[in-house]
mmCIF file with all atom_site columns, C-alpha atoms in Angstrom:
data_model
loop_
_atom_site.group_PDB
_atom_site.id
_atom_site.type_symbol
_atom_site.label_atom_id
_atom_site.label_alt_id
_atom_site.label_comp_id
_atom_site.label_asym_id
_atom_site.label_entity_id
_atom_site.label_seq_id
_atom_site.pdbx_PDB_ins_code
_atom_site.Cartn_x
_atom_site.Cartn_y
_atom_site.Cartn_z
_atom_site.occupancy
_atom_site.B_iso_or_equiv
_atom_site.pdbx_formal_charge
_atom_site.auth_seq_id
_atom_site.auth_comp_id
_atom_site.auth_asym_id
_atom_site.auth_atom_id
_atom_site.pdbx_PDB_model_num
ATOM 1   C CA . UNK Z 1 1   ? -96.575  84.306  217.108 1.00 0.00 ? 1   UNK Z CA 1
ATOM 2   C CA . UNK Z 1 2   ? -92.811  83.965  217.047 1.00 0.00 ? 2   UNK Z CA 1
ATOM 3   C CA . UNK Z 1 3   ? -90.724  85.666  219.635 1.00 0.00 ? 3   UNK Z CA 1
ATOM 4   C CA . UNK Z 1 4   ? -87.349  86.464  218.330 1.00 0.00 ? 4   UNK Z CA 1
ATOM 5   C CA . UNK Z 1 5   ? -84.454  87.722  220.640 1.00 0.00 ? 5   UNK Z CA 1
ATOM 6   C CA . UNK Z 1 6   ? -82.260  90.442  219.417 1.00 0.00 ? 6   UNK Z CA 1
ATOM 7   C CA . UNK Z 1 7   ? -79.074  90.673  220.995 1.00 0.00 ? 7   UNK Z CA 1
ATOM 8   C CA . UNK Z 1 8   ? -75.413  91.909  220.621 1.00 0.00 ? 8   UNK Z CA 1
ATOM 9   C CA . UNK Z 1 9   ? -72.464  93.654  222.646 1.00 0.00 ? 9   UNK Z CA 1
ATOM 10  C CA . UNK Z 1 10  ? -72.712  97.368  223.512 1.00 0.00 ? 10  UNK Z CA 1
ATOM 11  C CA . UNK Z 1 11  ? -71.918  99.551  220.647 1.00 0.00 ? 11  UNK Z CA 1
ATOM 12  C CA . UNK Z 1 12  ? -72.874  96.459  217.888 1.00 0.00 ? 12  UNK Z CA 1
ATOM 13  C CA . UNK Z 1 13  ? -75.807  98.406  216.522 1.00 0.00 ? 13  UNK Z CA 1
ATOM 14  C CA . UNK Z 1 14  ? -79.085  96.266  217.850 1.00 0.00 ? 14  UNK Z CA 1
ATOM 15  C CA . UNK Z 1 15  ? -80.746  99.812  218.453 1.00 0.00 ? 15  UNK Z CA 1
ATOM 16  C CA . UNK Z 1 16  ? -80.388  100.464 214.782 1.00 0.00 ? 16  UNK Z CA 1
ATOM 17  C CA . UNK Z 1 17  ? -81.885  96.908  213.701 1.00 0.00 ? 17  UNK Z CA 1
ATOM 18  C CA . UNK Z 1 18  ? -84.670  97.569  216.101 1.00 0.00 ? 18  UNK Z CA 1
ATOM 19  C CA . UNK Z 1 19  ? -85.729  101.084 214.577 1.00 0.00 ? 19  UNK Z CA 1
ATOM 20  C CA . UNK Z 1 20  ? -85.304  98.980  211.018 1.00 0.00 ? 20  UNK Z CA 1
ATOM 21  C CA . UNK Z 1 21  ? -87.787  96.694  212.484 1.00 0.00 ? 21  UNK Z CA 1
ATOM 22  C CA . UNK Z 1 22  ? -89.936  99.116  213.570 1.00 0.00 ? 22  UNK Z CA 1
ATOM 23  C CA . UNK Z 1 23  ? -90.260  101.321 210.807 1.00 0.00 ? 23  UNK Z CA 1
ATOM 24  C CA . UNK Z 1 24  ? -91.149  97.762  209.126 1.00 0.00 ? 24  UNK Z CA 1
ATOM 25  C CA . UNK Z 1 25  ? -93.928  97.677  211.162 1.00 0.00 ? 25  UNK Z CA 1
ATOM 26  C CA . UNK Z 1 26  ? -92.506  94.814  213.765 1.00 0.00 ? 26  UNK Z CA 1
ATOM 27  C CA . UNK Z 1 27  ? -93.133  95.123  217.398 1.00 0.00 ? 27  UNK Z CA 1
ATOM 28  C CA . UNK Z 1 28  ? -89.992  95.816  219.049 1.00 0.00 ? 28  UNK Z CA 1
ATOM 29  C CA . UNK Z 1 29  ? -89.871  95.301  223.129 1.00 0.00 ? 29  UNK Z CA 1
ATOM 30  C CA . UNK Z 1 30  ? -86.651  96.761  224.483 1.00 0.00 ? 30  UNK Z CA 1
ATOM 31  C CA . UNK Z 1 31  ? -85.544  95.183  227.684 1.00 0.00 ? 31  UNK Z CA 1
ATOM 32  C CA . UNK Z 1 32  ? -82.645  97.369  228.545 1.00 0.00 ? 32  UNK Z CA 1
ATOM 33  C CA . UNK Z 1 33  ? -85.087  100.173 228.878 1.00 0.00 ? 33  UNK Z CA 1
ATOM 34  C CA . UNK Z 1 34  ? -87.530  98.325  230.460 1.00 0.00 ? 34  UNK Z CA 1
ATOM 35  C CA . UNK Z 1 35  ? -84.967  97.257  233.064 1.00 0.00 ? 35  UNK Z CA 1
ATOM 36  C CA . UNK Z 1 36  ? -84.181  101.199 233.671 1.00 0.00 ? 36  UNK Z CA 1
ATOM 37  C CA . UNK Z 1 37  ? -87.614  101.767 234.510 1.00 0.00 ? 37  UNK Z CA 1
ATOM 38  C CA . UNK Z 1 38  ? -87.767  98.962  237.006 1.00 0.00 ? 38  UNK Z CA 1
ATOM 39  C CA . UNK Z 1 39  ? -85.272  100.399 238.404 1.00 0.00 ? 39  UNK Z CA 1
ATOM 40  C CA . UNK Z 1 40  ? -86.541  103.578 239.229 1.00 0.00 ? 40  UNK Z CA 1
ATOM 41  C CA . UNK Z 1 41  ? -90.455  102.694 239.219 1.00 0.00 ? 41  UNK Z CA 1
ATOM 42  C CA . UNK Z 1 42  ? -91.160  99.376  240.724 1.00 0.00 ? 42  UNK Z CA 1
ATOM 43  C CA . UNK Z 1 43  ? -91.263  99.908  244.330 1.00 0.00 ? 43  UNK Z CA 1
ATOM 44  C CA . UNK Z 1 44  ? -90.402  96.475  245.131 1.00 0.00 ? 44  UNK Z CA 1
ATOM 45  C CA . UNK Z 1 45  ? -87.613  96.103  242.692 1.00 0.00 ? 45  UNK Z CA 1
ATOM 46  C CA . UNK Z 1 46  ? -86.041  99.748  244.312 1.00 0.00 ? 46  UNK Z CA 1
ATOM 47  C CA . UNK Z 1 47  ? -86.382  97.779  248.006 1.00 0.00 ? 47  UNK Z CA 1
ATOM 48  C CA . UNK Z 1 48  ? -84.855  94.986  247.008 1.00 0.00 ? 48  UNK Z CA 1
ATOM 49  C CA . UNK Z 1 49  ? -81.942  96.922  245.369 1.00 0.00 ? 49  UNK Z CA 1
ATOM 50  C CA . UNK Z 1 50  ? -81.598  99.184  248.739 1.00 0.00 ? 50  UNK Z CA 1
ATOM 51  C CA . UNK Z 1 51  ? -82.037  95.693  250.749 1.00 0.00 ? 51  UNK Z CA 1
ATOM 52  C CA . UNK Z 1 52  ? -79.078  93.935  248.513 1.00 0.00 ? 52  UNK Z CA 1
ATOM 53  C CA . UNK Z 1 53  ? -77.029  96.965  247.432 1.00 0.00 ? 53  UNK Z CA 1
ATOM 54  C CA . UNK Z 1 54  ? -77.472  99.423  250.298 1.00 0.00 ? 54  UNK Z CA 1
ATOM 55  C CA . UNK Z 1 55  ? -79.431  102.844 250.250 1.00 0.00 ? 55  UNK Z CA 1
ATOM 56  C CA . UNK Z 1 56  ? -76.092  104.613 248.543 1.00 0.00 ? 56  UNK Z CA 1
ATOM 57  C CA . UNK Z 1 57  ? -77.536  102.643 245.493 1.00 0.00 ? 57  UNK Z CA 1
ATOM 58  C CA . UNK Z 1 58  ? -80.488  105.446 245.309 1.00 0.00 ? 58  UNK Z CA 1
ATOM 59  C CA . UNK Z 1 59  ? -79.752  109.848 245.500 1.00 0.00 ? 59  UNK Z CA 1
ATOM 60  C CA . UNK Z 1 60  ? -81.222  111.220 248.575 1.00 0.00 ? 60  UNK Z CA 1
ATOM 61  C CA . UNK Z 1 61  ? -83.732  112.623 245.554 1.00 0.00 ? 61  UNK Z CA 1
ATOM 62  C CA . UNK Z 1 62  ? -84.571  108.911 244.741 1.00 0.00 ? 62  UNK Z CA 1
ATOM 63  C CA . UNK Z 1 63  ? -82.816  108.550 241.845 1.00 0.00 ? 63  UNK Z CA 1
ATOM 64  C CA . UNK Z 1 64  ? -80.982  105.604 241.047 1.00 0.00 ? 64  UNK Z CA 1
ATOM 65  C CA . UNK Z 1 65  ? -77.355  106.606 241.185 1.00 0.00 ? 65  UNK Z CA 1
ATOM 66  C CA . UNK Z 1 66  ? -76.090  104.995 237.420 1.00 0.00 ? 66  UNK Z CA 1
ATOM 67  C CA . UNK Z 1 67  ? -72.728  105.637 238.366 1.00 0.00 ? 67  UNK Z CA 1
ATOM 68  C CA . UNK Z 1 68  ? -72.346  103.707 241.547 1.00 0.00 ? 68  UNK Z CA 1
ATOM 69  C CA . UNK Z 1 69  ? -74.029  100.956 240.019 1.00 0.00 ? 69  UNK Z CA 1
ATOM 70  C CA . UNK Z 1 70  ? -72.322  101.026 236.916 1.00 0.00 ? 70  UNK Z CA 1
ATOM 71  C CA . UNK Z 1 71  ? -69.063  100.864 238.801 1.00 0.00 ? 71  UNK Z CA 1
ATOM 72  C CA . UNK Z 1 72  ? -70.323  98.437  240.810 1.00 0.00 ? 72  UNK Z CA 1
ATOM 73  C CA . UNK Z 1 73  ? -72.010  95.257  238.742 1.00 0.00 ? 73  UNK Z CA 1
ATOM 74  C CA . UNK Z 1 74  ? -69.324  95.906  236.187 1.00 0.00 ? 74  UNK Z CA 1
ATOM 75  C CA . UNK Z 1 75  ? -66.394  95.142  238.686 1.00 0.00 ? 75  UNK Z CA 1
ATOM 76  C CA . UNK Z 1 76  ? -68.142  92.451  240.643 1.00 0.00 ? 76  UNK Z CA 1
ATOM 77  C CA . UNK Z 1 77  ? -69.786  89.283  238.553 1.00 0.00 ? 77  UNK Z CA 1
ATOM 78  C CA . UNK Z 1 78  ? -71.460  88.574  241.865 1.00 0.00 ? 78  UNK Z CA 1
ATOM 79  C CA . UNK Z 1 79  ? -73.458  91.968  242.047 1.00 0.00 ? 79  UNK Z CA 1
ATOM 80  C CA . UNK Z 1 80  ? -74.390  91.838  238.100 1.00 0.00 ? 80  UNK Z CA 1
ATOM 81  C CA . UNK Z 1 81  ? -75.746  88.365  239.223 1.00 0.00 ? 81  UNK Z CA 1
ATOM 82  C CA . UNK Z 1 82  ? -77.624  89.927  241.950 1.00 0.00 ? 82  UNK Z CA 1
ATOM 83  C CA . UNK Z 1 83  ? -79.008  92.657  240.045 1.00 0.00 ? 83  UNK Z CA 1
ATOM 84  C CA . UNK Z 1 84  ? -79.993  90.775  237.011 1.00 0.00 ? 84  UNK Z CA 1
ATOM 85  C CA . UNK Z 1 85  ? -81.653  88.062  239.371 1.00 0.00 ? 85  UNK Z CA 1
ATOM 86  C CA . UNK Z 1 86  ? -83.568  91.565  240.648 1.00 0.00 ? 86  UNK Z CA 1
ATOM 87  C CA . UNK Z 1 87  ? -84.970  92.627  237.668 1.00 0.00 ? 87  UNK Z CA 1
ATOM 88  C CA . UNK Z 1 88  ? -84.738  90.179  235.042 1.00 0.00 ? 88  UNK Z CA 1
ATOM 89  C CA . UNK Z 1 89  ? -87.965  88.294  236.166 1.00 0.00 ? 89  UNK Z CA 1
ATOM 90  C CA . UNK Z 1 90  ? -89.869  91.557  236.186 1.00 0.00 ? 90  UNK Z CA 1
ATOM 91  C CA . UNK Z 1 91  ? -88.742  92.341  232.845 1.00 0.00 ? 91  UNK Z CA 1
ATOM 92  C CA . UNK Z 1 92  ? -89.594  89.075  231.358 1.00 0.00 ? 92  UNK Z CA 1
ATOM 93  C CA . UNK Z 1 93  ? -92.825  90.129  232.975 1.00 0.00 ? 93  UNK Z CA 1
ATOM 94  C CA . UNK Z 1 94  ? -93.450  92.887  231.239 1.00 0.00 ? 94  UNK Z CA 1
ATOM 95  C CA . UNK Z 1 95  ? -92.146  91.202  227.615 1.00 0.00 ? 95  UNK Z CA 1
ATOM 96  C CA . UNK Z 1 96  ? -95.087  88.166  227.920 1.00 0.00 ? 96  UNK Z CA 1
ATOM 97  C CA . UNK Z 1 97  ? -97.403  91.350  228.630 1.00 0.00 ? 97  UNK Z CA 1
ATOM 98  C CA . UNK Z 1 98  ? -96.150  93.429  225.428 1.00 0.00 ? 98  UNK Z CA 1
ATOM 99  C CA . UNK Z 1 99  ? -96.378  90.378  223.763 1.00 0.00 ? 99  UNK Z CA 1
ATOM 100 C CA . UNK Z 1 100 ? -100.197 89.479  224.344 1.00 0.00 ? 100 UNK Z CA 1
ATOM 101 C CA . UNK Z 1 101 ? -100.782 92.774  223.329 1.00 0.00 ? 101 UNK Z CA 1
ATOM 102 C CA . UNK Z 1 102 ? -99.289  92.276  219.604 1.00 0.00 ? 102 UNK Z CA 1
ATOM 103 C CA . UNK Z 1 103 ? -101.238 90.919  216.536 1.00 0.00 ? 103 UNK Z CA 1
ATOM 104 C CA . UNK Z 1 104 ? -97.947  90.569  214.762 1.00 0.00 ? 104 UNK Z CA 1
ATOM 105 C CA . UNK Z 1 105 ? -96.653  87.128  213.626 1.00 0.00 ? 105 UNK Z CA 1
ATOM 106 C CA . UNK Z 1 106 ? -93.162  87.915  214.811 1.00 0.00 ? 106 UNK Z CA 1
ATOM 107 C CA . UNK Z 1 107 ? -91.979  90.121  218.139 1.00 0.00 ? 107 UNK Z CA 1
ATOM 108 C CA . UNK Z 1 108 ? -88.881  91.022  219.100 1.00 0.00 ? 108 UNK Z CA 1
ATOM 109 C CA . UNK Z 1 109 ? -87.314  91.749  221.983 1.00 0.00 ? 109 UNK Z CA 1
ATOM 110 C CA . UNK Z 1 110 ? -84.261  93.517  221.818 1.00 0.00 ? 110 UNK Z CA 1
ATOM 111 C CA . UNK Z 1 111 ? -81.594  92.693  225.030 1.00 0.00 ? 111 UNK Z CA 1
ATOM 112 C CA . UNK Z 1 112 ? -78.044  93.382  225.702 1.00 0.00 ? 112 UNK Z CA 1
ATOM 113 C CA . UNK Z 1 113 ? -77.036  90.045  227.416 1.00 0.00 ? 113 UNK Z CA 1
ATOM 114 C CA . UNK Z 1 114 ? -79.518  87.011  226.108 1.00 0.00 ? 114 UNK Z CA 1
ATOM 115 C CA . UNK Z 1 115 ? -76.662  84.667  226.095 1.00 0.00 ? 115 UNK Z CA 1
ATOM 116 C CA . UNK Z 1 116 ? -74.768  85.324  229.063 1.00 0.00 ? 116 UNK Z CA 1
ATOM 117 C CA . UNK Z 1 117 ? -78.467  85.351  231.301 1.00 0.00 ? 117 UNK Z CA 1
ATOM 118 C CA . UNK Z 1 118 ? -79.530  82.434  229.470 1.00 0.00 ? 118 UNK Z CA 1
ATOM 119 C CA . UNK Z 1 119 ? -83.020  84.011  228.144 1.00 0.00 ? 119 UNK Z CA 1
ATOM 120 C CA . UNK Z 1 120 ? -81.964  83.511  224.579 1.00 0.00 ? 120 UNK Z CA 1
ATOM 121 C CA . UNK Z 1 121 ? -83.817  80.059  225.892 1.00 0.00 ? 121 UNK Z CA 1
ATOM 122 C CA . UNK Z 1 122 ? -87.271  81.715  225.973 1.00 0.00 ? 122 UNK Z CA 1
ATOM 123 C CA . UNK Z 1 123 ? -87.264  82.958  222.222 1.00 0.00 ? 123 UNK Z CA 1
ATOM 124 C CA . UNK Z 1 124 ? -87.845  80.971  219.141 1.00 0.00 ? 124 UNK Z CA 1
ATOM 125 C CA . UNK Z 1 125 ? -84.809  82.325  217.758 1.00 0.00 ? 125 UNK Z CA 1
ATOM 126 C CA . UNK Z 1 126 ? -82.122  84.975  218.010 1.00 0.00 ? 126 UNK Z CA 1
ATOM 127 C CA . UNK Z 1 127 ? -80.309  87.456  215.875 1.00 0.00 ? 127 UNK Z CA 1
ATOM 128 C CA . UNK Z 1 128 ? -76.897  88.433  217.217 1.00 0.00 ? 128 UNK Z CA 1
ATOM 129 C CA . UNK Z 1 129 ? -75.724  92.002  216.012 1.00 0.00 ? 129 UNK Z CA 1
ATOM 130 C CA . UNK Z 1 130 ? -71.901  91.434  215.819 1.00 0.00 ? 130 UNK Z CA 1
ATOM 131 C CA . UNK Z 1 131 ? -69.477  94.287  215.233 1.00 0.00 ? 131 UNK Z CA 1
ATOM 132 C CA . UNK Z 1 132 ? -65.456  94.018  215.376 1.00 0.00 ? 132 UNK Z CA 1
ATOM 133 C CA . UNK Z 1 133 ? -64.379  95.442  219.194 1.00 0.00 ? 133 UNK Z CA 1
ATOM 134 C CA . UNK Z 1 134 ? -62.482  98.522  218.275 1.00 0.00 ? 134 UNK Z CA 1
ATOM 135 C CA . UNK Z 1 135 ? -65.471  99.793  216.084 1.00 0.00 ? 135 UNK Z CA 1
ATOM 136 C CA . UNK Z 1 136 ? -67.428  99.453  218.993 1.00 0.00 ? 136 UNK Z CA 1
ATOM 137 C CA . UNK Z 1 137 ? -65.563  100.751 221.501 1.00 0.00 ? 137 UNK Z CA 1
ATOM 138 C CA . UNK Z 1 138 ? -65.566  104.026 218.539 1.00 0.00 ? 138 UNK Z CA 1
ATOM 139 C CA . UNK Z 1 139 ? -68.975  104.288 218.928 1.00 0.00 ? 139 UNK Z CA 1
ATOM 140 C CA . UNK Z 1 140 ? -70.005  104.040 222.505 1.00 0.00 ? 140 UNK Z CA 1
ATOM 141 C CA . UNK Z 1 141 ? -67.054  107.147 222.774 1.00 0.00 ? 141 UNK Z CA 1
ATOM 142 C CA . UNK Z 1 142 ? -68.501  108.606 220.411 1.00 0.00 ? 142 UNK Z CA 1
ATOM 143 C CA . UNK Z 1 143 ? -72.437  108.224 221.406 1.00 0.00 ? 143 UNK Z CA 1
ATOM 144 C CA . UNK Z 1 144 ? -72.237  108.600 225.109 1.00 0.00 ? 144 UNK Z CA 1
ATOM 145 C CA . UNK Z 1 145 ? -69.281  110.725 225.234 1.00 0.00 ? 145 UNK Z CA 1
ATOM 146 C CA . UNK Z 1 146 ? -67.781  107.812 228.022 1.00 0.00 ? 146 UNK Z CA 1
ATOM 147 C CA . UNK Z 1 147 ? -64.674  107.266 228.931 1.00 0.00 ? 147 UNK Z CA 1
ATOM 148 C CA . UNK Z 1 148 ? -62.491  104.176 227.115 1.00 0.00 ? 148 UNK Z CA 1
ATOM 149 C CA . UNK Z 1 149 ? -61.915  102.424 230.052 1.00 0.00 ? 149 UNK Z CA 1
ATOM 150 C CA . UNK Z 1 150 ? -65.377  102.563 231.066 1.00 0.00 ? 150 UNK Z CA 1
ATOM 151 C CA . UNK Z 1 151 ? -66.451  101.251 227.701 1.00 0.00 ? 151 UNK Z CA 1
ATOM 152 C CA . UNK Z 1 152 ? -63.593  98.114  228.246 1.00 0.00 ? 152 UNK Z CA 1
ATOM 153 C CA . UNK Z 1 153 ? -65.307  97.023  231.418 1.00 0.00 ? 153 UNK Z CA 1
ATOM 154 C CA . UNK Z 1 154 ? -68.630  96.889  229.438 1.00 0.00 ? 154 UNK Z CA 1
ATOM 155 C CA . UNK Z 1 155 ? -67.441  95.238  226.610 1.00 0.00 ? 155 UNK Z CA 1
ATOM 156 C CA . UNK Z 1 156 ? -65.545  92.615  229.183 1.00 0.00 ? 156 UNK Z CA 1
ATOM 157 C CA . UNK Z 1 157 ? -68.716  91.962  231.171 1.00 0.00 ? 157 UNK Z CA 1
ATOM 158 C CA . UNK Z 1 158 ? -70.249  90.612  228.233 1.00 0.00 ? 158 UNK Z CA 1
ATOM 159 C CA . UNK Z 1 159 ? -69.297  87.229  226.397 1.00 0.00 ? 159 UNK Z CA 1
ATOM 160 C CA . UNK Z 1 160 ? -67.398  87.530  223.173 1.00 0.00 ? 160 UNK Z CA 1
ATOM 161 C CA . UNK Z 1 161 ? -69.144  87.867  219.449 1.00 0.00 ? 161 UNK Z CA 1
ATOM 162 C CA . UNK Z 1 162 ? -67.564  84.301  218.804 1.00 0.00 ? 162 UNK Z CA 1
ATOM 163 C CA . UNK Z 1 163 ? -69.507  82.973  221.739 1.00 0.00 ? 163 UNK Z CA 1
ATOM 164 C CA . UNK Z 1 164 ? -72.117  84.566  221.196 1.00 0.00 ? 164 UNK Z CA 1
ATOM 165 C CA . UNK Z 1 165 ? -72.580  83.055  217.627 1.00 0.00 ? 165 UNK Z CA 1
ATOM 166 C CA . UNK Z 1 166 ? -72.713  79.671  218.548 1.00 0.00 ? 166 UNK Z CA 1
ATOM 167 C CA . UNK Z 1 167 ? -75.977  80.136  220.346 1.00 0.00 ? 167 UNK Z CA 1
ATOM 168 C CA . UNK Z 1 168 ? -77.337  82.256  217.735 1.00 0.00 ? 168 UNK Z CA 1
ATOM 169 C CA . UNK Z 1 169 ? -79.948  81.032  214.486 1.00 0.00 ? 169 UNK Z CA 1
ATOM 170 C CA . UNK Z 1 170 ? -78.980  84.089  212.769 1.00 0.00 ? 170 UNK Z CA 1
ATOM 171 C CA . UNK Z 1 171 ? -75.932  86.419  213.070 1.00 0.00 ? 171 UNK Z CA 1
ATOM 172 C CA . UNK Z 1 172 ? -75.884  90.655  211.247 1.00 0.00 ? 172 UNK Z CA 1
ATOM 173 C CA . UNK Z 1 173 ? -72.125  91.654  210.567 1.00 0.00 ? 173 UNK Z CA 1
ATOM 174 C CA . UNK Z 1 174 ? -72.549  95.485  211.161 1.00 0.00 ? 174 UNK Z CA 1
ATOM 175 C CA . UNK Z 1 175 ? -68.977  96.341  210.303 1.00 0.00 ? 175 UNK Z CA 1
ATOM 176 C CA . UNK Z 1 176 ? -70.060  99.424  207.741 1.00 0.00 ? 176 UNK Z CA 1
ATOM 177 C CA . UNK Z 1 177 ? -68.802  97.245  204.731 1.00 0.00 ? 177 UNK Z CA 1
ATOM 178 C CA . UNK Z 1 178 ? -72.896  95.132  203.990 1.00 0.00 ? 178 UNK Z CA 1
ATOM 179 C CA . UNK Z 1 179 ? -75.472  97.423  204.379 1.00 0.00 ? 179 UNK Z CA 1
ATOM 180 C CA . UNK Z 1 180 ? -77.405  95.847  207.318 1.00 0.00 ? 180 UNK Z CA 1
ATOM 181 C CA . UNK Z 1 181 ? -80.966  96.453  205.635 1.00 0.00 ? 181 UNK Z CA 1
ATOM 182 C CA . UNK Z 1 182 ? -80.222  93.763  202.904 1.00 0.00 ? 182 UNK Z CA 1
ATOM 183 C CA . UNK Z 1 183 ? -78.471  91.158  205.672 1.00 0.00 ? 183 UNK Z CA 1
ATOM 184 C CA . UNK Z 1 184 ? -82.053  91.737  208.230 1.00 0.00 ? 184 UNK Z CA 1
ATOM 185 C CA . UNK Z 1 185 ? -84.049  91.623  205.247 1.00 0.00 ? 185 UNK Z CA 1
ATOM 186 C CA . UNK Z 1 186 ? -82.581  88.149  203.992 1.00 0.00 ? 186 UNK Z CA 1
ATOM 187 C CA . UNK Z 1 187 ? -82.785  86.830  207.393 1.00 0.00 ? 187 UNK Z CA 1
ATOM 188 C CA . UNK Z 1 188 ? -86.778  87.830  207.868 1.00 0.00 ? 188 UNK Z CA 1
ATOM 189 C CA . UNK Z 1 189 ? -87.428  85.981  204.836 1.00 0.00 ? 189 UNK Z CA 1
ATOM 190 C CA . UNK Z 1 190 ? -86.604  83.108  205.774 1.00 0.00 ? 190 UNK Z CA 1
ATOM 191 C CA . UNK Z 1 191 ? -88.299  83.332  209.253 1.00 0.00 ? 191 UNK Z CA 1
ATOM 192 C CA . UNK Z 1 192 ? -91.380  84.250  207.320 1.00 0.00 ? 192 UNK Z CA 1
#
């Protein structure tokens, strides 16, 4: 079994590869929404955030309060260290465990920040989803209804797509000029 990391910038389009993979009948683990359930289901991963970030981190209904969070590891490198060092090993966790559950020759795991974390390390290979900024920053907008400058402090806390590259085996251009069906397609070829 190969594990294959799937990774890009917000707004890129690695959601869309991974429902192309999975209507292709891949295994697809998502570690961004893995992470969000941590968050708000792993008892010791909701103390530790309480212990490191203070109770305000959580609603007095338990929730995880996004939006102080949000504000918070995307203004402060430190905190995004300190939350990633949280719930990253639980994540990778819960990958090995998807993983041994798979009879597929190839699973993918589909993450927001491979490069900058330095997981990109535990896959065989990695696809980078690549997309020029502005068309990005268009479609988060226009998805999530956020705010631009909210978007810009996303897009800043991650490395750049010509960063990102170097570290990557394979890289999909979704710019809406090549259809990214025939780019993926090329590329699983050649991995199989």
């Amino acid at each position: 079994m190969q594990t294959i990391g799937l990774t890009g910038g917000i707004g890129s389009g690695k959601s869309v590869i991974s429902k192309i993979l999975t209507s292709l009948n891949y295994p697809v683990f998502n570690s961004d929404l893995e992470a969000k359930q941590i968050l708000v289901k792993d008892d010791l991963a909701i103390a530790e955030m309480k212990e490191t970030f203070g109770e305000q981190v959580y609603l007095t209904s338990g929730e995880l309060d996004r939006t102080y969070l949000s504000n918070l590891i995307f203004s402060d490198n430190e905190a995004r260290t300190k939350m990633n060092a949280i719930v990253h090993p639980k994540v990778r966790k819960a990958f090995n465990l998807f993983c041994a559950k798979q009879q597929s020759s190839l699973v993918f795991n589909e993450a927001a920040i491979l490069f900058e974390t330095g997981s990109y390390k535990n896959f065989d290979l990695n696809i980078l989803v690549s997309a020029p900024e502005e068309l990005r920053l268009a479609r988060v907008i226009a998805r999530d209804g956020a705010e631009e400058s909210f978007v810009k402090a996303r897009i800043a806390a991650q490395w750049e797509d010509e960063e990102k590259s170097k570290l990557a085996d394979y890289t999909i251009i979704n710019d809406g000029k090549e259809p990214v069906i025939h780019q993926l397609e090329k590329i699983l070829n050649e991995i199989t």
